[in-house]
Amino acid sequence: MEYSLPGTVPQQARMARAMGVPADLSDAEAAARAPRLVADLVRKLDLPSRLRDVGVSEADLPLIAADAMEDFEVLNAPHPVRSADEVLAILKRAF
């Protein structure tokens, strides 16, 4: 969500407002809160929040990043992904 924020401000602002962010904040301010609100919800629901929590190995990350570069969703992301290295950096943060 953080990576996509530049291309998804209106959508993430709408999500944040639905989760209780005050309506008087600008879209940018509201959207900036959305990733943390979703992370908090995941924690409250006791859902896995890291790739390692669902059995992904750190050694698998480069292959996942390379495969992602051929995925329709990645190729058409609202905030363009330019390389497998960008995907790998996101995966490492999520690991």
mmCIF file of C-alpha atoms in Angstrom:
data_model
loop_
_atom_site.group_PDB
_atom_site.id
_atom_site.type_symbol
_atom_site.label_atom_id
_atom_site.label_comp_id
_atom_site.label_asym_id
_atom_site.label_seq_id
_atom_site.Cartn_x
_atom_site.Cartn_y
_atom_site.Cartn_z
ATOM 1 C CA MET A 1 0.000 0.000 0.000
ATOM 2 C CA GLU A 2 2.860 2.350 0.783
ATOM 3 C CA TYR A 3 4.533 1.718 -2.570
ATOM 4 C CA SER A 4 1.259 2.253 -4.441
ATOM 5 C CA LEU A 5 0.299 5.386 -2.518
ATOM 6 C CA PRO A 6 1.447 7.907 -5.167
ATOM 7 C CA GLY A 7 -0.925 6.323 -7.694
ATOM 8 C CA THR A 8 -3.796 5.492 -5.344
ATOM 9 C CA VAL A 9 -4.326 8.550 -3.130
ATOM 10 C CA PRO A 10 -8.098 8.857 -3.743
ATOM 11 C CA GLN A 11 -8.708 5.148 -3.193
ATOM 12 C CA GLN A 12 -6.569 4.930 -0.067
ATOM 13 C CA ALA A 13 -8.109 8.130 1.306
ATOM 14 C CA ARG A 14 -11.568 6.614 0.844
ATOM 15 C CA MET A 15 -10.423 3.470 2.639
ATOM 16 C CA ALA A 16 -8.936 5.467 5.518
ATOM 17 C CA ARG A 17 -12.112 7.494 5.920
ATOM 18 C CA ALA A 18 -14.161 4.288 5.982
ATOM 19 C CA MET A 19 -11.872 3.179 8.812
ATOM 20 C CA GLY A 20 -12.519 6.317 10.845
ATOM 21 C CA VAL A 21 -10.053 8.950 9.622
ATOM 22 C CA PRO A 22 -11.656 12.407 9.965
ATOM 23 C CA ALA A 23 -13.310 13.727 6.818
ATOM 24 C CA ASP A 24 -11.678 17.141 7.245
ATOM 25 C CA LEU A 25 -8.219 15.796 6.341
ATOM 26 C CA SER A 26 -7.011 16.228 2.782
ATOM 27 C CA ASP A 27 -6.987 13.152 0.567
ATOM 28 C CA ALA A 28 -3.189 13.015 0.840
ATOM 29 C CA GLU A 29 -3.275 13.160 4.645
ATOM 30 C CA ALA A 30 -6.025 10.558 4.894
ATOM 31 C CA ALA A 31 -4.362 8.254 2.359
ATOM 32 C CA ALA A 32 -1.059 8.427 4.217
ATOM 33 C CA ARG A 33 -2.804 6.841 7.213
ATOM 34 C CA ALA A 34 -4.367 3.953 5.278
ATOM 35 C CA PRO A 35 -1.391 1.550 5.300
ATOM 36 C CA ARG A 36 -1.035 1.814 9.075
ATOM 37 C CA LEU A 37 -4.773 1.399 9.607
ATOM 38 C CA VAL A 38 -4.811 -1.783 7.541
ATOM 39 C CA ALA A 39 -1.728 -3.093 9.362
ATOM 40 C CA ASP A 40 -3.463 -2.402 12.669
ATOM 41 C CA LEU A 41 -6.570 -4.265 11.474
ATOM 42 C CA VAL A 42 -4.479 -7.261 10.390
ATOM 43 C CA ARG A 43 -2.873 -7.293 13.845
ATOM 44 C CA LYS A 44 -6.238 -7.018 15.639
ATOM 45 C CA LEU A 45 -7.595 -9.917 13.591
ATOM 46 C CA ASP A 46 -4.471 -11.932 14.441
ATOM 47 C CA LEU A 47 -3.749 -12.546 10.755
ATOM 48 C CA PRO A 48 -0.254 -13.187 9.396
ATOM 49 C CA SER A 49 1.467 -9.952 8.487
ATOM 50 C CA ARG A 50 4.853 -11.080 7.171
ATOM 51 C CA LEU A 51 5.700 -13.312 4.235
ATOM 52 C CA ARG A 52 7.681 -15.596 6.534
ATOM 53 C CA ASP A 53 4.509 -16.083 8.608
ATOM 54 C CA VAL A 54 2.900 -17.866 5.654
ATOM 55 C CA GLY A 55 5.865 -20.087 4.792
ATOM 56 C CA VAL A 56 7.724 -17.970 2.243
ATOM 57 C CA SER A 57 11.484 -18.481 2.415
ATOM 58 C CA GLU A 58 13.851 -15.542 2.089
ATOM 59 C CA ALA A 59 15.678 -17.552 -0.575
ATOM 60 C CA ASP A 60 12.464 -17.513 -2.656
ATOM 61 C CA LEU A 61 12.225 -13.727 -2.782
ATOM 62 C CA PRO A 62 14.357 -13.149 -5.923
ATOM 63 C CA LEU A 63 12.355 -15.725 -7.889
ATOM 64 C CA ILE A 64 9.062 -14.223 -6.691
ATOM 65 C CA ALA A 65 10.286 -10.756 -7.714
ATOM 66 C CA ALA A 66 11.306 -11.968 -11.172
ATOM 67 C CA ASP A 67 7.973 -13.756 -11.652
ATOM 68 C CA ALA A 68 6.084 -10.663 -10.501
ATOM 69 C CA MET A 69 7.495 -8.670 -13.405
ATOM 70 C CA GLU A 70 5.386 -10.826 -15.738
ATOM 71 C CA ASP A 71 2.199 -10.492 -13.678
ATOM 72 C CA PHE A 72 -0.675 -8.458 -15.155
ATOM 73 C CA GLU A 73 -1.330 -6.676 -11.856
ATOM 74 C CA VAL A 74 2.300 -5.589 -11.497
ATOM 75 C CA LEU A 75 2.578 -4.531 -15.126
ATOM 76 C CA ASN A 76 -0.553 -2.401 -14.745
ATOM 77 C CA ALA A 77 0.037 -1.094 -11.227
ATOM 78 C CA PRO A 78 -1.131 2.467 -10.521
ATOM 79 C CA HIS A 79 2.411 3.336 -9.408
ATOM 80 C CA PRO A 80 4.681 1.816 -12.066
ATOM 81 C CA VAL A 81 7.105 -0.916 -11.089
ATOM 82 C CA ARG A 82 10.234 -0.527 -13.172
ATOM 83 C CA SER A 83 12.303 -3.559 -12.184
ATOM 84 C CA ALA A 84 12.461 -6.832 -10.315
ATOM 85 C CA ASP A 85 14.808 -5.062 -7.894
ATOM 86 C CA GLU A 86 11.952 -2.726 -6.896
ATOM 87 C CA VAL A 87 9.721 -5.728 -6.290
ATOM 88 C CA LEU A 88 12.499 -7.443 -4.347
ATOM 89 C CA ALA A 89 12.875 -4.402 -2.084
ATOM 90 C CA ILE A 90 9.128 -4.494 -1.337
ATOM 91 C CA LEU A 91 9.275 -8.239 -0.686
ATOM 92 C CA LYS A 92 12.213 -7.837 1.683
ATOM 93 C CA ARG A 93 10.259 -5.245 3.675
ATOM 94 C CA ALA A 94 7.335 -7.674 3.812
ATOM 95 C CA PHE A 95 9.516 -10.597 4.803
#
